[in-house]
Short mmCIF file of C-alpha atoms in Angstrom, two decimals:
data_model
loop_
_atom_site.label_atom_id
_atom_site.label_comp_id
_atom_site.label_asym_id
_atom_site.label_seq_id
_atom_site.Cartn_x
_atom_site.Cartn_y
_atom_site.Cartn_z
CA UNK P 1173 7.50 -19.75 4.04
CA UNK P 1174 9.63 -17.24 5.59
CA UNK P 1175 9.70 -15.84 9.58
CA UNK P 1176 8.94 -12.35 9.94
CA UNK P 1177 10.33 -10.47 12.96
CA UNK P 1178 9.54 -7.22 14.60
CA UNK P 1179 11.86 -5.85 16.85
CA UNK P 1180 10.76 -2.30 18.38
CA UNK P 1181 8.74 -1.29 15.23
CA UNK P 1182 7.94 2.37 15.64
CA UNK P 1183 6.23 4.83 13.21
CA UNK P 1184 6.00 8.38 13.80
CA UNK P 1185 4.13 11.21 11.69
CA UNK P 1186 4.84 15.09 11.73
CA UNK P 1187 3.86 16.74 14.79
CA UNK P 1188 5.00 13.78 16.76
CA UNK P 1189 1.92 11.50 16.53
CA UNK P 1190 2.85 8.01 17.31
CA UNK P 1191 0.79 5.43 15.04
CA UNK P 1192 2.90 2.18 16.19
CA UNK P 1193 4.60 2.20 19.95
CA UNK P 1194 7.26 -0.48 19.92
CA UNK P 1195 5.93 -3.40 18.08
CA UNK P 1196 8.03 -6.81 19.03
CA UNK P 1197 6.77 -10.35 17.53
CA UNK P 1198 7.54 -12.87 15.57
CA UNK P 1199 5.18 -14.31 12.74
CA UNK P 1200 6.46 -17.75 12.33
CA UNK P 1201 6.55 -20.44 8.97
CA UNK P 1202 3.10 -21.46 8.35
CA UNK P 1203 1.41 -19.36 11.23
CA UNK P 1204 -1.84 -17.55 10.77
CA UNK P 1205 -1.24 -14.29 12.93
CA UNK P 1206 -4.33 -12.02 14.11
CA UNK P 1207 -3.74 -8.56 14.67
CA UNK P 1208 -7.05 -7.22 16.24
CA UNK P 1209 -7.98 -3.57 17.82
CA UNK P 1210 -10.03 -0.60 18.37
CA UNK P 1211 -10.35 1.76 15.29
CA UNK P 1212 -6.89 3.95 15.08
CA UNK P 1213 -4.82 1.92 17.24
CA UNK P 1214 -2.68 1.12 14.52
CA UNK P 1215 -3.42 -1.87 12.79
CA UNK P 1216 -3.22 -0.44 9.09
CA UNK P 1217 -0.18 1.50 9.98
CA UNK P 1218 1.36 -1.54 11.28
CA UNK P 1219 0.77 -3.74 8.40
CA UNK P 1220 1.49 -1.04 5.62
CA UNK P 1221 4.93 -0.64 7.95
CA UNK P 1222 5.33 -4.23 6.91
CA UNK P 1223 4.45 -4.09 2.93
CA UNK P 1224 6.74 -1.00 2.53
CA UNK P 1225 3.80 1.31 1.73
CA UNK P 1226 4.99 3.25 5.07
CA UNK P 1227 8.41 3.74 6.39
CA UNK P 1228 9.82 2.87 9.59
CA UNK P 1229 10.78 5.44 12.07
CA UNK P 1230 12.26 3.48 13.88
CA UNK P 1231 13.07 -0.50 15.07
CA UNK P 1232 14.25 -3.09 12.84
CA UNK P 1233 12.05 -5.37 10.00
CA UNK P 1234 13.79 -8.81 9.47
CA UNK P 1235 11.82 -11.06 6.53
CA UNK P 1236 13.26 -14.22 6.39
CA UNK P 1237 16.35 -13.42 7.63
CA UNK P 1238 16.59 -10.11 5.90
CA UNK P 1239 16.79 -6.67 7.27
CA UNK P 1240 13.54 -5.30 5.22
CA UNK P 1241 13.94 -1.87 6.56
CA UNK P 1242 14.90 -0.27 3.67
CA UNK P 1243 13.63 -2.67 0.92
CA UNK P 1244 11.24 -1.90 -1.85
CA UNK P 1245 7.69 -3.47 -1.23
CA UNK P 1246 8.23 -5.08 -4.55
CA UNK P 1247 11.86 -6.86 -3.07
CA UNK P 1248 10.28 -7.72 0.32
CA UNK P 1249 8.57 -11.24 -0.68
CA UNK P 1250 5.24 -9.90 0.87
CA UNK P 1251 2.13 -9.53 -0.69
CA UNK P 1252 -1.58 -7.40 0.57
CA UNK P 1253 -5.35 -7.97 0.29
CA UNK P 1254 -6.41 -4.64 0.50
CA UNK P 1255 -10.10 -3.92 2.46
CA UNK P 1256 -11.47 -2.58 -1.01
CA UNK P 1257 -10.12 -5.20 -3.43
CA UNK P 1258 -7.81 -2.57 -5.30
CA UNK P 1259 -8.96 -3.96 -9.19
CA UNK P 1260 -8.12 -2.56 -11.85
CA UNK P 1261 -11.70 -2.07 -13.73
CA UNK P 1262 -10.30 -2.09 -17.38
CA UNK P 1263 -8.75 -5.70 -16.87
CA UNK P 1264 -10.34 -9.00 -17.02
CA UNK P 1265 -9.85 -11.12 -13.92
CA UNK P 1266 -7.37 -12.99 -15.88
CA UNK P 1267 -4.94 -9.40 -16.53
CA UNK P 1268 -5.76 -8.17 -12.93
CA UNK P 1269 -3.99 -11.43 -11.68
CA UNK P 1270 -1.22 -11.49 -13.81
CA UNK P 1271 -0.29 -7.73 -13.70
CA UNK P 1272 2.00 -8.14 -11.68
CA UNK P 1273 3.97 -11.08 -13.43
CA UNK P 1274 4.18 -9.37 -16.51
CA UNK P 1275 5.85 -6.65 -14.64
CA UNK P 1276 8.03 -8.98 -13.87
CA UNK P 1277 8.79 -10.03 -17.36
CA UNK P 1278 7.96 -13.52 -16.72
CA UNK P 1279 7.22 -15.72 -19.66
CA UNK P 1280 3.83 -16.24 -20.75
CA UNK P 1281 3.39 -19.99 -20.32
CA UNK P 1282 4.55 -19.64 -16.48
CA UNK P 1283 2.30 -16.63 -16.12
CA UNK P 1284 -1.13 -18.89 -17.53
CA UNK P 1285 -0.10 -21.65 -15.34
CA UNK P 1286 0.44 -19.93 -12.45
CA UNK P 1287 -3.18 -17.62 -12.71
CA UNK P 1288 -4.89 -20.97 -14.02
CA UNK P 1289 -3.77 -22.86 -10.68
CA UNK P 1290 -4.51 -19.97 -8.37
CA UNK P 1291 -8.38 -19.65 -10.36
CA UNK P 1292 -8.66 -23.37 -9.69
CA UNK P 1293 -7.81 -23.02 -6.17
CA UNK P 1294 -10.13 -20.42 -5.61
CA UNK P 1295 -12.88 -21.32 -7.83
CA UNK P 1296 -12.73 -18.55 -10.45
CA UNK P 1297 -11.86 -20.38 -13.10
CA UNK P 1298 -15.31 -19.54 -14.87
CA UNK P 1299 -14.53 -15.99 -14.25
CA UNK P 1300 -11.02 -15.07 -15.87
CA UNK P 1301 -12.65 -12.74 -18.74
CA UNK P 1302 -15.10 -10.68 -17.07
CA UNK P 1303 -14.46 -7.22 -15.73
CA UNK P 1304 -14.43 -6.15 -11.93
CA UNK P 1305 -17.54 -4.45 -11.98
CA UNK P 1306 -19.41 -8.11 -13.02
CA UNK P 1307 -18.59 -9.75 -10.17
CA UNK P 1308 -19.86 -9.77 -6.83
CA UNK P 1309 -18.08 -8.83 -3.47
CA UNK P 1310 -17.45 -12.20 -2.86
CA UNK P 1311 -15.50 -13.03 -5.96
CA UNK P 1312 -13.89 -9.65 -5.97
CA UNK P 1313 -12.12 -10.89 -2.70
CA UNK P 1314 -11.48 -14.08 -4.48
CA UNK P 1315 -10.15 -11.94 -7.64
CA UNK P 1316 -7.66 -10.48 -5.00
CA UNK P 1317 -6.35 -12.98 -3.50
CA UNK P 1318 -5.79 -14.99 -6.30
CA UNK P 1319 -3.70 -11.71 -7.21
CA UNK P 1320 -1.68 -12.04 -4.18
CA UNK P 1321 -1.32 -16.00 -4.53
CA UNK P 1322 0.18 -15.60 -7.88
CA UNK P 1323 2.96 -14.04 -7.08
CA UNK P 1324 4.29 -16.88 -4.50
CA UNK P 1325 5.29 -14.45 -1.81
CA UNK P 1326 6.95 -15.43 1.85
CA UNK P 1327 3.83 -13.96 3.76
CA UNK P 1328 0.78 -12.52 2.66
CA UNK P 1329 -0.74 -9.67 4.83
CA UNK P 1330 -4.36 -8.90 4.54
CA UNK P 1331 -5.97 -5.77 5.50
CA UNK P 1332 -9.50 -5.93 6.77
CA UNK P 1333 -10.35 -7.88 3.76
CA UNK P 1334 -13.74 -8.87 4.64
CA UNK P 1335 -15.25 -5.43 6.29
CA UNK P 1336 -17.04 -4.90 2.61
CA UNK P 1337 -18.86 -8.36 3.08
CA UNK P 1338 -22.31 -9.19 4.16
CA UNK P 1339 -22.36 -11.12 7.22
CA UNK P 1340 -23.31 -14.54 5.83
CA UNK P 1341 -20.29 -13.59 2.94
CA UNK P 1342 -18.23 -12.88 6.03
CA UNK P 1343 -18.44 -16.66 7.43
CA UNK P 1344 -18.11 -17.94 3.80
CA UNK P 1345 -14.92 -16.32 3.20
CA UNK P 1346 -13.16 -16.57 6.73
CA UNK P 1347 -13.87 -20.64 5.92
CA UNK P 1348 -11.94 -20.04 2.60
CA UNK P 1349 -9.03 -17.93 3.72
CA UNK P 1350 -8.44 -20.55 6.47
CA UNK P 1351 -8.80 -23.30 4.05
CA UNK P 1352 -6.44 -21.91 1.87
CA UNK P 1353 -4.08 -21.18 4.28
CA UNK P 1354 -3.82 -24.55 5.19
CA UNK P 1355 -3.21 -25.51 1.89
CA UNK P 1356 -0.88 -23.60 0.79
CA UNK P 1357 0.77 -23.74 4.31
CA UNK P 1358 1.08 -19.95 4.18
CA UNK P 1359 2.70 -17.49 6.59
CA UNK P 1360 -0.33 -14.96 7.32
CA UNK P 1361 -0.68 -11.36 9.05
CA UNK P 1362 -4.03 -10.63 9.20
CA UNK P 1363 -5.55 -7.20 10.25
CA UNK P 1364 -8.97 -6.72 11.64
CA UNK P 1365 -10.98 -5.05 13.84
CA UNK P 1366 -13.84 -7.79 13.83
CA UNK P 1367 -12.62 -9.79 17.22
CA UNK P 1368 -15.04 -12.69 16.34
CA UNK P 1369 -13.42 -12.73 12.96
CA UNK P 1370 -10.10 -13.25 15.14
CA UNK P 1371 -10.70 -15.77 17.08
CA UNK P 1372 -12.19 -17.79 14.70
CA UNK P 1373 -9.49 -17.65 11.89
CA UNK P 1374 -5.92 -17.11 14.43
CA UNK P 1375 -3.37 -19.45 15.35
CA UNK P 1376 -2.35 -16.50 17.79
CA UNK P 1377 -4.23 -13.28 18.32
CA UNK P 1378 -2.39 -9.93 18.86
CA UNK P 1379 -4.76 -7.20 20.83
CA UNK P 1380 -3.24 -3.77 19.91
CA UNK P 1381 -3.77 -0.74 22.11
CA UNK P 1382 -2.71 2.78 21.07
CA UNK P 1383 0.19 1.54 18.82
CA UNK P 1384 1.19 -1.13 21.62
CA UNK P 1385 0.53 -4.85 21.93
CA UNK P 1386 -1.98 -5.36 24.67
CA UNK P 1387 -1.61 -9.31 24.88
CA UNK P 1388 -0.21 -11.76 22.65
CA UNK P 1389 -1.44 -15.30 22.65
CA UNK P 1390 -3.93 -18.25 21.40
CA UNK P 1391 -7.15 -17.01 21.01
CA UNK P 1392 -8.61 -19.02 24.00
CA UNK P 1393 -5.66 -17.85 26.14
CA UNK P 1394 -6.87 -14.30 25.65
CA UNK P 1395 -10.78 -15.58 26.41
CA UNK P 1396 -9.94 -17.34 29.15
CA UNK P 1397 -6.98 -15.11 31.18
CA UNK P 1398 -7.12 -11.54 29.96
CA UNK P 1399 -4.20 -9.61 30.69
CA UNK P 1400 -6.31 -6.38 31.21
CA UNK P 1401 -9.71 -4.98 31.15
CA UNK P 1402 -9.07 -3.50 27.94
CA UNK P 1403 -8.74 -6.90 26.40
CA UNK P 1404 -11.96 -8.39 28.61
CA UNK P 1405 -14.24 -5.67 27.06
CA UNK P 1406 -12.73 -6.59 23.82
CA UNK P 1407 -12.48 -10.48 23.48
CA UNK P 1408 -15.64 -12.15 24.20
CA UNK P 1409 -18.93 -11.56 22.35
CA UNK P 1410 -20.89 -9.68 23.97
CA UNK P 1411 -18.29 -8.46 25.84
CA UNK P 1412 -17.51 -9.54 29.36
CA UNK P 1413 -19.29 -8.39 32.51
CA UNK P 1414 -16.65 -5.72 34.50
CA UNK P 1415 -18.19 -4.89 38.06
CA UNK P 1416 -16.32 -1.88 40.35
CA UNK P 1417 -15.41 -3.07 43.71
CA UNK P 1418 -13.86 -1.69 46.60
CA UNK P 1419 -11.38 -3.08 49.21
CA UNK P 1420 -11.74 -3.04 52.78
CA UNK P 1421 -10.75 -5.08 55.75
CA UNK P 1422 -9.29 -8.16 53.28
CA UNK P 1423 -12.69 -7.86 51.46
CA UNK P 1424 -13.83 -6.98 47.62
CA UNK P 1425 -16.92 -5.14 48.25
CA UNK P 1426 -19.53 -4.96 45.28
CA UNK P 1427 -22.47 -2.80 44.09
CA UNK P 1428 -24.98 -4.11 46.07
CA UNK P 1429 -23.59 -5.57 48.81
CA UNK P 1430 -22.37 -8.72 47.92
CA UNK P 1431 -18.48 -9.36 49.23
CA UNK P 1432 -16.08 -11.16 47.34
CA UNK P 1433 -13.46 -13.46 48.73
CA UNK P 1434 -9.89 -11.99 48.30
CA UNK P 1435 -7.68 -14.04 50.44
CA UNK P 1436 -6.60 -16.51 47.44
CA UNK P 1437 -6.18 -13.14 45.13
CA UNK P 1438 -4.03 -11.12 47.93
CA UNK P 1439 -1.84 -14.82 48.30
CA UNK P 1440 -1.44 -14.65 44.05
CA UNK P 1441 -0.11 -11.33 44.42
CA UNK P 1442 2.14 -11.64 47.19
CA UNK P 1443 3.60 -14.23 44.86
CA UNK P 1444 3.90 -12.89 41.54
CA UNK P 1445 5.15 -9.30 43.55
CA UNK P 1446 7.86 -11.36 45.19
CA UNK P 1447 9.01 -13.09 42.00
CA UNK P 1448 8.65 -9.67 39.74
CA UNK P 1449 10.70 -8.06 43.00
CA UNK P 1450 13.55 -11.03 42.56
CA UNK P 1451 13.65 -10.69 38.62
CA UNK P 1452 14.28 -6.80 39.23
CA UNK P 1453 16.94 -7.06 41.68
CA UNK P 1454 19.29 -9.15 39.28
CA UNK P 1455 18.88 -6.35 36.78
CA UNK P 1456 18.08 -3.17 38.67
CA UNK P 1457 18.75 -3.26 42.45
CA UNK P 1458 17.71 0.46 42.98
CA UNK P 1459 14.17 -0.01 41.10
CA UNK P 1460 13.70 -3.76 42.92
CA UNK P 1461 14.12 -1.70 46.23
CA UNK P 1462 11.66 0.71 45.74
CA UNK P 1463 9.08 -1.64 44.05
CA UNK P 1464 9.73 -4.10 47.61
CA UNK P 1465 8.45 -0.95 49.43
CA UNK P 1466 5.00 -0.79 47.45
CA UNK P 1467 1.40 -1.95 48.97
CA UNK P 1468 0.04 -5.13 47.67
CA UNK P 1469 -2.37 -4.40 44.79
CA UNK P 1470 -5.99 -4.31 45.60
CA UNK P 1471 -8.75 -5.30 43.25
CA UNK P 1472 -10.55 -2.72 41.99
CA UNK P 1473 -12.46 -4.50 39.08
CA UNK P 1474 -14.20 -7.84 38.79
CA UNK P 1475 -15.26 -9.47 35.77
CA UNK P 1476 -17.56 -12.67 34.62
CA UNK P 1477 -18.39 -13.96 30.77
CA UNK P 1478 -22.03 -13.37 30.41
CA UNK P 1479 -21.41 -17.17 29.61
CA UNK P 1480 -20.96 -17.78 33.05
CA UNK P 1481 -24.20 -16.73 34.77
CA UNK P 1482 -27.32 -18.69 34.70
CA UNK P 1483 -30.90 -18.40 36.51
CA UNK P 1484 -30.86 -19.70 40.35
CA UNK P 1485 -33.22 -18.45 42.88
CA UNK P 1486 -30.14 -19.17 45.30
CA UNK P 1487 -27.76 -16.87 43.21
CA UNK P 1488 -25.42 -14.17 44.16
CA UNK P 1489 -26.79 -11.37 42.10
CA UNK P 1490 -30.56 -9.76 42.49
CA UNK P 1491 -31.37 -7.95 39.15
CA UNK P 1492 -34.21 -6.40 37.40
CA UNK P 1493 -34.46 -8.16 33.94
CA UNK P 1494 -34.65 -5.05 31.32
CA UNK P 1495 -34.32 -6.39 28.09
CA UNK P 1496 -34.11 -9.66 26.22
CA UNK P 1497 -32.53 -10.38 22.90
CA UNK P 1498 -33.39 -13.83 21.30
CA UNK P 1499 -30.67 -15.25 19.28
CA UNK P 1500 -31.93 -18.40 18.39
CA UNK P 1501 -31.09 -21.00 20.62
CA UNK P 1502 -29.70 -18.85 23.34
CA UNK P 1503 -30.42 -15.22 24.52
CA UNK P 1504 -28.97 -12.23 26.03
CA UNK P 1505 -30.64 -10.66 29.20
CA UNK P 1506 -29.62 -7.77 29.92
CA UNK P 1507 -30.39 -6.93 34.15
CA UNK P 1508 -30.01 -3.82 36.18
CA UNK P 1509 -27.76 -4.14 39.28
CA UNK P 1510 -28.45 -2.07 41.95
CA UNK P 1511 -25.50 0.39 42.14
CA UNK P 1512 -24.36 -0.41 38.45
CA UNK P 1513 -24.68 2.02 36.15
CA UNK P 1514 -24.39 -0.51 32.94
CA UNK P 1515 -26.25 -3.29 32.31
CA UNK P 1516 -25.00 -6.76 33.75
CA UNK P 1517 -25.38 -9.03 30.69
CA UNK P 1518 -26.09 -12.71 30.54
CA UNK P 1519 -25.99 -15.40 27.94
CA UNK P 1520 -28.87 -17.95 28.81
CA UNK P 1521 -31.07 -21.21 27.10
CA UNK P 1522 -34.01 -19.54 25.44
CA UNK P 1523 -35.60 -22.75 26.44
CA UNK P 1524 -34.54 -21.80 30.25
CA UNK P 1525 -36.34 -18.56 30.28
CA UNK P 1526 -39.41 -19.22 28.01
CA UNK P 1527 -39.94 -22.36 31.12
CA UNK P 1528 -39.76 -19.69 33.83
CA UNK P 1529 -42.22 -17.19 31.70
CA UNK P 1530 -39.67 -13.97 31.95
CA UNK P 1531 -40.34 -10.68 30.78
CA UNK P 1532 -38.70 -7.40 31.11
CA UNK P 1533 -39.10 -6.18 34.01
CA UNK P 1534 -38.90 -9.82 36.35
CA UNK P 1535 -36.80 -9.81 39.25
CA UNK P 1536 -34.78 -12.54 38.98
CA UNK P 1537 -31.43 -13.80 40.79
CA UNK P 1538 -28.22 -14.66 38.68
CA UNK P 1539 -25.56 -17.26 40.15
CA UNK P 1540 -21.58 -17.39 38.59
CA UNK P 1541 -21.15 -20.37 37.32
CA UNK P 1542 -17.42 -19.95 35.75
CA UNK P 1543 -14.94 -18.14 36.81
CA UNK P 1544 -14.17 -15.12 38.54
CA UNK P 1545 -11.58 -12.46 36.81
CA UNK P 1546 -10.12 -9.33 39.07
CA UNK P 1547 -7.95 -7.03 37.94
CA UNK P 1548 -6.43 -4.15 39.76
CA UNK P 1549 -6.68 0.56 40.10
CA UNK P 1550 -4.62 0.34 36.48
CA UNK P 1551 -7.24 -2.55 35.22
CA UNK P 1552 -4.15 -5.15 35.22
CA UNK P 1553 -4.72 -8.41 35.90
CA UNK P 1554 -4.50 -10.06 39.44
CA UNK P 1555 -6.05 -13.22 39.33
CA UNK P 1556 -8.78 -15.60 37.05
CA UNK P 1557 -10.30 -17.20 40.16
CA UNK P 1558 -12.11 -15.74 43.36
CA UNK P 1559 -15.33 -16.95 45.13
CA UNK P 1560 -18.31 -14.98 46.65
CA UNK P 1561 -19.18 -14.54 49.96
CA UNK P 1562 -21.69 -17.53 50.18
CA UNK P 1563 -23.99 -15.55 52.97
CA UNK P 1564 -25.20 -12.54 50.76
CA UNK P 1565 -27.34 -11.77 53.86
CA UNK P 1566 -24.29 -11.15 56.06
CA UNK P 1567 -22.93 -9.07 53.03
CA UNK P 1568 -25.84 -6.46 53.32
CA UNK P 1569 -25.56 -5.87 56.93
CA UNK P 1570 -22.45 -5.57 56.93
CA UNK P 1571 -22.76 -2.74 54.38
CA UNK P 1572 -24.90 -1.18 57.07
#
């Protein structure tokens, strides 16, 4: 399997609309890569930039070595699962695979073998001589990729190819497509905008914003240390928790009340200002200057995993319980904050609140129990840690 490298991938339409922003990353031999984002931040575009469906404005496209700028899809060793299958309804499964061989002019006996082996890998085999329209979703994915798998490429790129699915269909296949990756020890690029379907099938995730990468990283590196709020609201489901807070005196002040702790967050950014400052200086002495001048950046957002609050009389935050949503063996509660507009969501035991006898409408008090993520005016990140002020009391005179 070949490495496939992006180096300032830009696409640009008529009128000046940017689609992709400066793309740089590098998918590597046997890596399943995640590209995940917001409808119309350029996933698609980004992939199809890859296949050769759309051309490059502007960056280079190396594929295994090879400058793919100008290549034909058909010379770049890649090959696409498309979101809607893209059958041909007047072939068997058996034609629909091998179309493309025969294109090819390869000879028949390596063309059976080949769509015989990828039928058996997928479990189709029963299925070569029926028509598109007699299968189910399911094995019309199947039908696909077994399309793609034929023709042996360097990477195979797959386009939201489970969006048409059921749910339960949905876990089935992601199973399947990471089995067979595995297998075949396959270089992947895989677009969706499902982010559980992302962090359950990537080696590394890429979070695209607006044509740019947001973050680039393991899945649990994303979870865990979000580089910006965009990303928190994104990765995590339900979403994480993102609180407005206001600085004053050395202090995070919340809705509320309740103070938060900054002196460990001001000491983080002393540090990482001082070594972005020395990085600067080696390269651009005029810029390091001025950025040496700038205030220390203040938190203006906090954020905690619904996750990581549970029930304790003791606990930080007073809410009004508004609505619960059973899931099973957990639940999500979703509490008013005084001086929150949206709802502050947690993820707790069923058991837990069926044992306190809960109902929409209790007042009940939340404590963290995880940690703390503040990020700063431009919703960058500043720090993963933080405690709150353990005398809440204090807290509300002080607001006074």
């Amino acid at each position: 399997m070949a490495t496939l490298t992006c180096r300032q991938l830009v696409k640009t339409y008529k009128g000046g609309q940017r689609a992709v922003d400066g793309i740089d990353l590098t998918l590597e031999p046997g890596e399943l890569m995640v590209v995940v984002g917001p409808s119309g931040c350029g996933k698609s575009t980004f992939l199809r930039m890859v296949a050769g469906l759309e051309t490059i404005s502007d960056g280079e496209l190396e594929i295994g070595g090879r400058l793919a700028n100008q290549l034909e899809p058909a010379q770049r060793g890649v090959a696409m699962v498309f979101q809607n299958y893209a059958l041909y309804p007047h072939m068997s499964v058996f034609d629909n695979m091998a179309y493309a061989l025969k294109l090819q002019k390869r000879p028949r006996e390596e063309i059976t073998r080949r769509v015989c082996e990828a039928a058996a890998l997928l479990g189709i085999e029963a299925l070569l001589e029926r028509r598109p329209r007699q299968l189910s979703g399911g094995q019309r994915q199947r039908v696909a990729m077994g399309r793609a798998i034929v023709r042996e490429p360097t990477v195979f790129l797959f386009d939201e190819p489970l969006s048409n699915l059921d749910a339960a269909l949905r876990v089935q296949m992601r199973l399947e497509i990471r089995r067979l990756q595995q297998r075949l020890g396959a270089s992947m690029l895989y677009v969706t905008h499902d982010q559980v379907e992302a962090m359950t099938l990537a080696d590394r995730l890429v979070v695209l914003r607006d044509g740019r990468i947001e973050q680039i990283g393991t899945p649990m590196s994303l979870f865990e240390t979000p580089a910006s709020c965009f990303v928190a609201r994104f990765i995590g489901s339900p979403a994480m928790n993102l609180l407005p807070v206001t600085q004053a005196d050395g202090r995070a002040r919340l809705p509320g009340g309740l103070i938060l702790d900054t002196e460990a967050l001001e000491n983080d950014a002393r540090e990482t200002e001082a070594l972005e400052t020395q990085t600067r200086a080696k390269a651009e002495p005029e810029t390091a200057a001025l950025a040496d001048a700038k205030a220390p950046k203040r938190a203006a957002t906090l954020g905690v995993r619904p996750e990581h609050l549970r029930l304790d009389p003791q606990g930080e935050f007073a809410v009004t319980l508004e609505m619960i949503e059973r899931l099973g063996v957990d639940a999500l509660v979703y509490c008013r904050l005084p001086g929150l507009d949206a709802p502050l969501t947690a993820r707790l035991p069923l058991a837990t609140l069926e044992a306190a006898a809960l109902r929409e409408g209790s007042e009940i008090r939340l404590a963290v129990d995880g940690p703390l993520h503040l990020f700063d005016a431009e919703e960058q990140r500043l720090a993963r840690r933080a405690r709150l002020a353990a005398d809440t009391s204090a807290a509300q005179s002080s607001v006074a």
